[in-house]
Coordinates of C-alpha atoms in Angstrom, one line a residue:
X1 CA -50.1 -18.7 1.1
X2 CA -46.3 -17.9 2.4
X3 CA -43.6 -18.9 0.4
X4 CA -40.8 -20.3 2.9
X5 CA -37.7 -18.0 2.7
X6 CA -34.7 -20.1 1.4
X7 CA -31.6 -20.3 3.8
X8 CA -28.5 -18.6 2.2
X9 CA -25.1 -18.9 2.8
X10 CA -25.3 -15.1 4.5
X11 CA -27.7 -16.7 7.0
X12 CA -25.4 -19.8 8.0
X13 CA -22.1 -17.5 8.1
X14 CA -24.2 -15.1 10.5
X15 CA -25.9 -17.9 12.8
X16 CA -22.4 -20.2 13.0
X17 CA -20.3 -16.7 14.2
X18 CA -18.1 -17.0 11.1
X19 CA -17.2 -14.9 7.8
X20 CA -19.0 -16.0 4.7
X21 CA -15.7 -16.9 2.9
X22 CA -15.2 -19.2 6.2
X23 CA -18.8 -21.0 5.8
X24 CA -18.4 -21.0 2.1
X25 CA -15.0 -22.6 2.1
X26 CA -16.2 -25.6 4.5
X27 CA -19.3 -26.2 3.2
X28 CA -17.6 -26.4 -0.7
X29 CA -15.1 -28.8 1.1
X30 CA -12.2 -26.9 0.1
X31 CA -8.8 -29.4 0.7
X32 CA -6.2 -26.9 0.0
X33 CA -7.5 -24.9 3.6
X34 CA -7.8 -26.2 7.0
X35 CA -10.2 -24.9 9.9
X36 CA -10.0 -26.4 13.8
X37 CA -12.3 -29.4 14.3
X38 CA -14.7 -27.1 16.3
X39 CA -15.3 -24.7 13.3
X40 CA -16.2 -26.7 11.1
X41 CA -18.5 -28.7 13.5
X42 CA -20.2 -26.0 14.3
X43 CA -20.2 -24.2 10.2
X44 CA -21.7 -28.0 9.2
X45 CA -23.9 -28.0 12.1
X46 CA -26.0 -24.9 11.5
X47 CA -26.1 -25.6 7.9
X48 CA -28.2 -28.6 8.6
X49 CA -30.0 -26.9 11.5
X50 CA -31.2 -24.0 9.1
X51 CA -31.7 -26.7 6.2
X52 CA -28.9 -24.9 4.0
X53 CA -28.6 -26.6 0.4
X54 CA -25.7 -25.1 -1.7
X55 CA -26.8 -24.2 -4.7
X56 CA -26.0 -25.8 -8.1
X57 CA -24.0 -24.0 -9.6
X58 CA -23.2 -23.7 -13.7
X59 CA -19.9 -25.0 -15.1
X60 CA -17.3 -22.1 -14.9
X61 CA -15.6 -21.5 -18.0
X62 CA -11.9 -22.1 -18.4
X63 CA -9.8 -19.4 -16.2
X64 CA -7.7 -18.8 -19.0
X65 CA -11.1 -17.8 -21.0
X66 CA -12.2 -15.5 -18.1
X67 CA -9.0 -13.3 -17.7
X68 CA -10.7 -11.9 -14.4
X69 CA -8.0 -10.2 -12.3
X70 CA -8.0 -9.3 -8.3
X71 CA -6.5 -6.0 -7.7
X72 CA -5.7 -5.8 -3.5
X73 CA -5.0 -2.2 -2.6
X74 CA -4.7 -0.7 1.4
X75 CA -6.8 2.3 0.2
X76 CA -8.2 4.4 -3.1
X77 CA -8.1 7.9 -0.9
X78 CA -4.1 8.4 -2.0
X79 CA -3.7 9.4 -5.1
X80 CA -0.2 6.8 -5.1
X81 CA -2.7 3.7 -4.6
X82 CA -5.5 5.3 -7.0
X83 CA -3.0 5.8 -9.8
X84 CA -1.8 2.4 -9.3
X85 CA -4.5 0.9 -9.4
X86 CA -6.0 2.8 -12.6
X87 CA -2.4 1.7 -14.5
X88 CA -3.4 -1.6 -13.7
X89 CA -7.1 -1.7 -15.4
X90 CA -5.6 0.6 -18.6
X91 CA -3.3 -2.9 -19.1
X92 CA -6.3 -5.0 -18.2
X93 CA -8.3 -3.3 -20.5
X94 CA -5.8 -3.5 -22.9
X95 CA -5.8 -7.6 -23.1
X96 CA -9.4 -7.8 -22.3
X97 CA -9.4 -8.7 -19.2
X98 CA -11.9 -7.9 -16.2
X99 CA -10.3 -6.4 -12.9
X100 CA -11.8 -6.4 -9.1
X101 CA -10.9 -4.0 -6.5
X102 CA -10.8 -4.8 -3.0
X103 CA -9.0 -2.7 -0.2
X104 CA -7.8 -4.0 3.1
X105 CA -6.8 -0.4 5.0
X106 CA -4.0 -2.6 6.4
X107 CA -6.0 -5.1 8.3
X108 CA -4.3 -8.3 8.5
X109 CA -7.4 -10.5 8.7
X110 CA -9.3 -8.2 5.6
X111 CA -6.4 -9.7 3.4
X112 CA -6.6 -13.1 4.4
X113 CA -10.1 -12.8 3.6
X114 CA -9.8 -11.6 0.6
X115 CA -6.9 -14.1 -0.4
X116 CA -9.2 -17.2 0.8
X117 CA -11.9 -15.1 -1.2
X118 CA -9.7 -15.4 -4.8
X119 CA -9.7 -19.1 -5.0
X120 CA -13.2 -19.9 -4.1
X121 CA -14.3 -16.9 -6.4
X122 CA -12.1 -18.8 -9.7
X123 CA -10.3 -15.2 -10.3
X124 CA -7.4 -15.9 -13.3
X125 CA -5.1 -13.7 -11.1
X126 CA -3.8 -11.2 -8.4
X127 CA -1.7 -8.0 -8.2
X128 CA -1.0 -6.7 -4.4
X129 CA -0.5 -2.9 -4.7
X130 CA 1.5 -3.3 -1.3
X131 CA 3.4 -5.5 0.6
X132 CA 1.3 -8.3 2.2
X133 CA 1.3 -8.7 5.8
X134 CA -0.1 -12.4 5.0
X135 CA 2.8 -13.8 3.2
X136 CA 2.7 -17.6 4.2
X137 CA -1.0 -17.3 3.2
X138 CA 0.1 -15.1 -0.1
X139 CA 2.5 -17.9 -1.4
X140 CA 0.3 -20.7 -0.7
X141 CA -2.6 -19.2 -3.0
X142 CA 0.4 -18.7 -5.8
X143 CA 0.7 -21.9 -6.1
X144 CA -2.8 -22.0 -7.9
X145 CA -3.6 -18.7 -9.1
X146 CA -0.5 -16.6 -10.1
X147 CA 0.3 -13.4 -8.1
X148 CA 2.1 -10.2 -8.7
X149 CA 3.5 -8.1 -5.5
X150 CA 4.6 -4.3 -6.2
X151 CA 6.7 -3.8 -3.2
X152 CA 10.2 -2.8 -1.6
X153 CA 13.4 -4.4 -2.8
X154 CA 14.3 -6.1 0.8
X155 CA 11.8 -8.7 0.2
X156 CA 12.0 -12.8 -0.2
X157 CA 8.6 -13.3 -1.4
X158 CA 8.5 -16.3 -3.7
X159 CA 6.1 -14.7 -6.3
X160 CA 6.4 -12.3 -8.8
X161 CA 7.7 -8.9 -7.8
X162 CA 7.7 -5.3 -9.1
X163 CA 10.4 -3.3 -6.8
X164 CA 12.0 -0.5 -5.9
X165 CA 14.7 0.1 -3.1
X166 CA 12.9 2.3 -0.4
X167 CA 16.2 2.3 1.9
X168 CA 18.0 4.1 -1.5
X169 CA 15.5 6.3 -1.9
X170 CA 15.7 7.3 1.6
X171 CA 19.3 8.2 1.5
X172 CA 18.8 9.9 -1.4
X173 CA 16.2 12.8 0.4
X174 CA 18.9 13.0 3.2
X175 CA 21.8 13.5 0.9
X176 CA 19.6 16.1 -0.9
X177 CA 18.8 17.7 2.9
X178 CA 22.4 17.5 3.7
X179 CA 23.9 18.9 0.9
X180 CA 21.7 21.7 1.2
X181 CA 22.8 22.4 5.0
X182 CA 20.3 21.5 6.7
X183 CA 21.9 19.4 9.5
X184 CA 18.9 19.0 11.3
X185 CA 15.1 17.7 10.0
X186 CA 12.1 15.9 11.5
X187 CA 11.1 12.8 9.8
X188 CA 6.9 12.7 9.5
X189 CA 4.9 9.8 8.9
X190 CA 1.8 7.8 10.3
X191 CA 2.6 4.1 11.3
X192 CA 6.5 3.0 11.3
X193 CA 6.0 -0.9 12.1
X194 CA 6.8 -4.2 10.5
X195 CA 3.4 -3.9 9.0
X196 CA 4.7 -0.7 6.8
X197 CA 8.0 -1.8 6.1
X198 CA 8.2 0.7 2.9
X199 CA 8.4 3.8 5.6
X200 CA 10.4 2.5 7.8
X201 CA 13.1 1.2 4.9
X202 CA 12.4 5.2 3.6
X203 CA 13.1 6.5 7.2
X204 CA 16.8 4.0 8.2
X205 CA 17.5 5.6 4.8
X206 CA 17.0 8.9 5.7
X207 CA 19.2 7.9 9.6
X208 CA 21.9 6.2 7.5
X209 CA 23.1 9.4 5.5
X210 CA 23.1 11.9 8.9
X211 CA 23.9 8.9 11.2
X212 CA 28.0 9.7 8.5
X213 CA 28.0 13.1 9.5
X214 CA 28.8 15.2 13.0
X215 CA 26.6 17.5 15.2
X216 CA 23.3 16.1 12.9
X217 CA 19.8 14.7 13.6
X218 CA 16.8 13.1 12.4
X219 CA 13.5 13.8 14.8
X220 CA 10.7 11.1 14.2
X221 CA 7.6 12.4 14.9
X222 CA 5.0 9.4 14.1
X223 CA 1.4 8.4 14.6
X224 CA -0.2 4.6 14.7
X225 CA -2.9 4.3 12.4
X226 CA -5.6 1.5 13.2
X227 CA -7.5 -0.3 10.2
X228 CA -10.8 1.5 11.3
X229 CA -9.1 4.9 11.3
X230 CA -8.2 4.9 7.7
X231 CA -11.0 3.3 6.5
X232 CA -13.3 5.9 8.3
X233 CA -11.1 9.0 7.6
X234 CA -10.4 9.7 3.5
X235 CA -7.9 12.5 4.0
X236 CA -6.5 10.8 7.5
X237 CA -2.8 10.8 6.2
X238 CA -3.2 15.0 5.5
X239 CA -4.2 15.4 9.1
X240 CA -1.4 13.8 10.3
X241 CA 1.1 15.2 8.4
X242 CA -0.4 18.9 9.5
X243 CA -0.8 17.4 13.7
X244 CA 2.3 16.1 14.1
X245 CA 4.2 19.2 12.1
X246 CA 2.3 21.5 15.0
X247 CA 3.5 19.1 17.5
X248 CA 7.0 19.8 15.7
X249 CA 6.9 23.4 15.7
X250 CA 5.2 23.8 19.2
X251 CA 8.3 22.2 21.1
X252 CA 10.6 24.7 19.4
X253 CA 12.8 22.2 17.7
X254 CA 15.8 24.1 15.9
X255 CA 15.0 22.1 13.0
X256 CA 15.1 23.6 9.3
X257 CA 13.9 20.8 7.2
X258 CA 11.3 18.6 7.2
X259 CA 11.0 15.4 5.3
X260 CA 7.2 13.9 4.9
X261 CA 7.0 10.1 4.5
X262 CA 4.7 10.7 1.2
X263 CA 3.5 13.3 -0.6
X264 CA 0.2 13.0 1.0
X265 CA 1.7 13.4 4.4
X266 CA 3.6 16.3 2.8
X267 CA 0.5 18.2 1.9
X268 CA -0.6 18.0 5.6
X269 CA 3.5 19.4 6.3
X270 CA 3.0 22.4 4.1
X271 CA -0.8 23.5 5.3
X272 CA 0.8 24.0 9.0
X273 CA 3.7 25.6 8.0
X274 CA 1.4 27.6 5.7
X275 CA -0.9 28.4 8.8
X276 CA 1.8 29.3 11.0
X277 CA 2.6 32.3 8.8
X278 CA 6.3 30.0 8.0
X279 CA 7.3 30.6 4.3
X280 CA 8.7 27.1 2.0
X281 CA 11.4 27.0 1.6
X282 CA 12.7 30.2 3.5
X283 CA 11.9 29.2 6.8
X284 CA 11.3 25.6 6.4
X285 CA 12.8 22.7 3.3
X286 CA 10.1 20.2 3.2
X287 CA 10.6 16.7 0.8
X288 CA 8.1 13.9 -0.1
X289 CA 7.8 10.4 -1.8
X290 CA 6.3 9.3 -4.4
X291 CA 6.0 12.2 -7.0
X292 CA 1.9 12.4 -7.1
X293 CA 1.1 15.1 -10.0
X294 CA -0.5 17.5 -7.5
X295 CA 3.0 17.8 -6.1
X296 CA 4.4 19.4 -9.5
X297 CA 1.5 22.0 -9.6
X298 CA 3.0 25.6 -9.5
X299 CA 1.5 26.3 -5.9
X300 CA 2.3 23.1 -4.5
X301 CA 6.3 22.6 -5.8
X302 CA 7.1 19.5 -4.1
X303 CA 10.6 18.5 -3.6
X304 CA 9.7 14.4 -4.1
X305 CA 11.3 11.1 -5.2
X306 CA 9.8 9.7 -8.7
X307 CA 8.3 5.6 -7.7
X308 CA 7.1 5.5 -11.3
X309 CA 3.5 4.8 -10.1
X310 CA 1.8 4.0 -13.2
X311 CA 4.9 1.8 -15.0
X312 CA 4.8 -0.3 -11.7
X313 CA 1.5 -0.8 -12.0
X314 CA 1.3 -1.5 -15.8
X315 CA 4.3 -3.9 -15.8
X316 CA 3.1 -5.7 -12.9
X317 CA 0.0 -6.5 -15.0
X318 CA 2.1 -7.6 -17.5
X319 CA 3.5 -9.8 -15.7
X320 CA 0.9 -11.4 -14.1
X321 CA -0.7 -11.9 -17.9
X322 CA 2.4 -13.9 -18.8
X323 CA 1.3 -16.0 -16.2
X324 CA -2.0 -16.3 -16.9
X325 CA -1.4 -17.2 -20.6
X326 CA 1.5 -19.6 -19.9
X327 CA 3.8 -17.1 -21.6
X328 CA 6.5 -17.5 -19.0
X329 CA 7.6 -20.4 -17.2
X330 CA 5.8 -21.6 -14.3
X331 CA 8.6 -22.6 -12.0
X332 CA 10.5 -19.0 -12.2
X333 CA 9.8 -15.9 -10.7
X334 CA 10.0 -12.4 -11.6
X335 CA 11.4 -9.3 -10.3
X336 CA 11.4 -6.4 -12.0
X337 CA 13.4 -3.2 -10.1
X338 CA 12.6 0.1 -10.7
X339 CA 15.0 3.2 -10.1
X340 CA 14.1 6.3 -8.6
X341 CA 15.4 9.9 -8.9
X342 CA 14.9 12.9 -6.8
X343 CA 13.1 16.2 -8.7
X344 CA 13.8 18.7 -7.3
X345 CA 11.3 21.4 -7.0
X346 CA 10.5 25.0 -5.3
X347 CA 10.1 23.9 -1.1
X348 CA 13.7 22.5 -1.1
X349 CA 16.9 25.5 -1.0
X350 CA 20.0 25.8 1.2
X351 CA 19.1 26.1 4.9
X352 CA 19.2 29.7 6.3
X353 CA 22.7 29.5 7.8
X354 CA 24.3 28.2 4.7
X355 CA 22.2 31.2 2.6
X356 CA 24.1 34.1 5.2
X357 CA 27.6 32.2 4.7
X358 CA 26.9 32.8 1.3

């Protein structure tokens, strides 16, 4: 005897040519989302074709009971989203709550997914470990399931913010650069778009502070980094940072300092100057973002800005828990700014010239 295999959702999602969070959405007869006639025609269409029934499902519990959190990151792979993240669950754990870890590697559609994915999964909340790309989308879901963005202070999100002012930050690496005489640097970093606002903001920073000063200059080397790419390529923002400094140094640019767009990128900076036989920071002054812990090892010495990775991520939990609770009134929102500060370590000194006036 053969048992007859029971249609799933998976099955009508894969037959109608749509994503599962699409199917389940118009099958569950979602009203707060909308789909063209001809979708859901043909989603409603297949189901009864294939002879879908939606399973009965058990009476959720109360969301305030659940205390199940969505955490959206663009990656795990950098230690500056991995730390994040990690701050996050420790304050999860803290107030018993559940988290849920999904990463978009900057794909517009992934995190419209995922955000149409949080309300039919019931989750009690969200934190966005970047700045959303989606952010009509973003503030519609806030309005019923509460949302924390960490992001970059030139923002007019209508939800719940943790900040910090990329463009400062910026001029604060070319004041450091400056002062140290080095009048001109290369600025390295993988995509500068609209998309990655935080390196661009870090980069006009950076402009603004040599754009005051005479006979200076800012080279932007820069590489466009697809979805695919970074999903497919862990150490992807390394190899960049080492490419384009060989591109740097192979044109015979009469540059002295370079300034990486995170450490990450930085790391990539200081292997090519490294396998160049170029000495840090004799030859070349090199300066990051972000202040990961490998950068304050003793044979690393990173010249980087402090972002306060893990207090952003354990106050925008906070936060969001206020929300959850009812702790904090619903028809406020939050923003929270961080300051940064520049440590200065070993592969920043005075440019060469400025060492012979001396």
């Amino acid at each position: 005897m053969t048992t007859k295999k029971r249609i799933t959702l998976e099955d009508v999602s894969r037959a109608a040519g749509v994503s599962l969070s699409t199917a389940s959405m118009i099958l569950s007869g979602r009203p707060d989302v909308s789909f063209s006639p001809e979708t859901v025609r043909n989603v409603r269409r297949t189901a009864d074709v294939l002879g879908y029934r939606a399973p009965v499902r058990r009476r959720s519990r109360p969301l305030s009971s659940r205390k199940l959190v969505l955490i959206v990151s663009p990656n795990v792979g950098n230690a500056y989203y991995a730390n994040m993240v990690q701050a996050i669950q420790q304050s999860a754990e803290q107030h018993g709550a559940s988290t849920l870890i999904f990463t978009t590697y900057r794909d517009a559609d992934k995190e419209k997914e995922i955000l149409n994915m949080a309300l039919e999964m019931g989750v009690s909340g969200m934190v966005f470990a970047m700045m959303p790309q989606s952010v009509e989308l973003l503030e519609k879901v806030n309005r019923s399931l509460p949302i924390v963005v960490i992001g970059d202070r030139n923002t007019s999100l209508n939800v719940d913010t943790v900040e910090l002012d990329n463009y400062s930050a910026g001029m604060l690496v070319g004041r450091h650069m400056l002062g140290l005489g080095h009048k001109r640097i290369a600025f390295i970093s993988t995509t500068l778009n609209a998309a990655n606002a935080i390196r661009v903001r870090r980069l006009d920073g950076v402009r603004a502070v040599y754009a005051q000063e005479p006979d200076t200059s800012v080279q932007v080397f820069a590489r466009d980094i697809t979805p695919l790419e970074e999903l497919n390529d862990i150490g992807i923002e390394h190899r960049v940072g080492y490419e384009l400094t060989m591109e740097c140094l192979n044109r015979g640019s009469d540059i002295s300092g370079i300034v990486a767009v995170n450490d990450f990128v930085a790391y990539g900076v200081l292997d090519a100057l490294e396998e160049k036989g170029l000495r840090v920071p004799e030859d070349y002054s090199v300066c990051g973002f972000d202040n990961l812990s490998a950068s304050r090892f003793w044979n690393v010495g990173l010249t980087s800005v402090e972002h306060h990775i893990e207090e952003k991520g354990r106050n925008a939990f906070n936060i969001l828990y206020e929300r959850m609770t009812g702790d904090s009134a619903p028809n406020n929102i939050t923003r929270v700014e961080f300051s940064h500060h520049l440590l200065e370590n070993r592969s920043t000194a005075p440019a060469r010239q400025e060492r012979e006036k001396r």
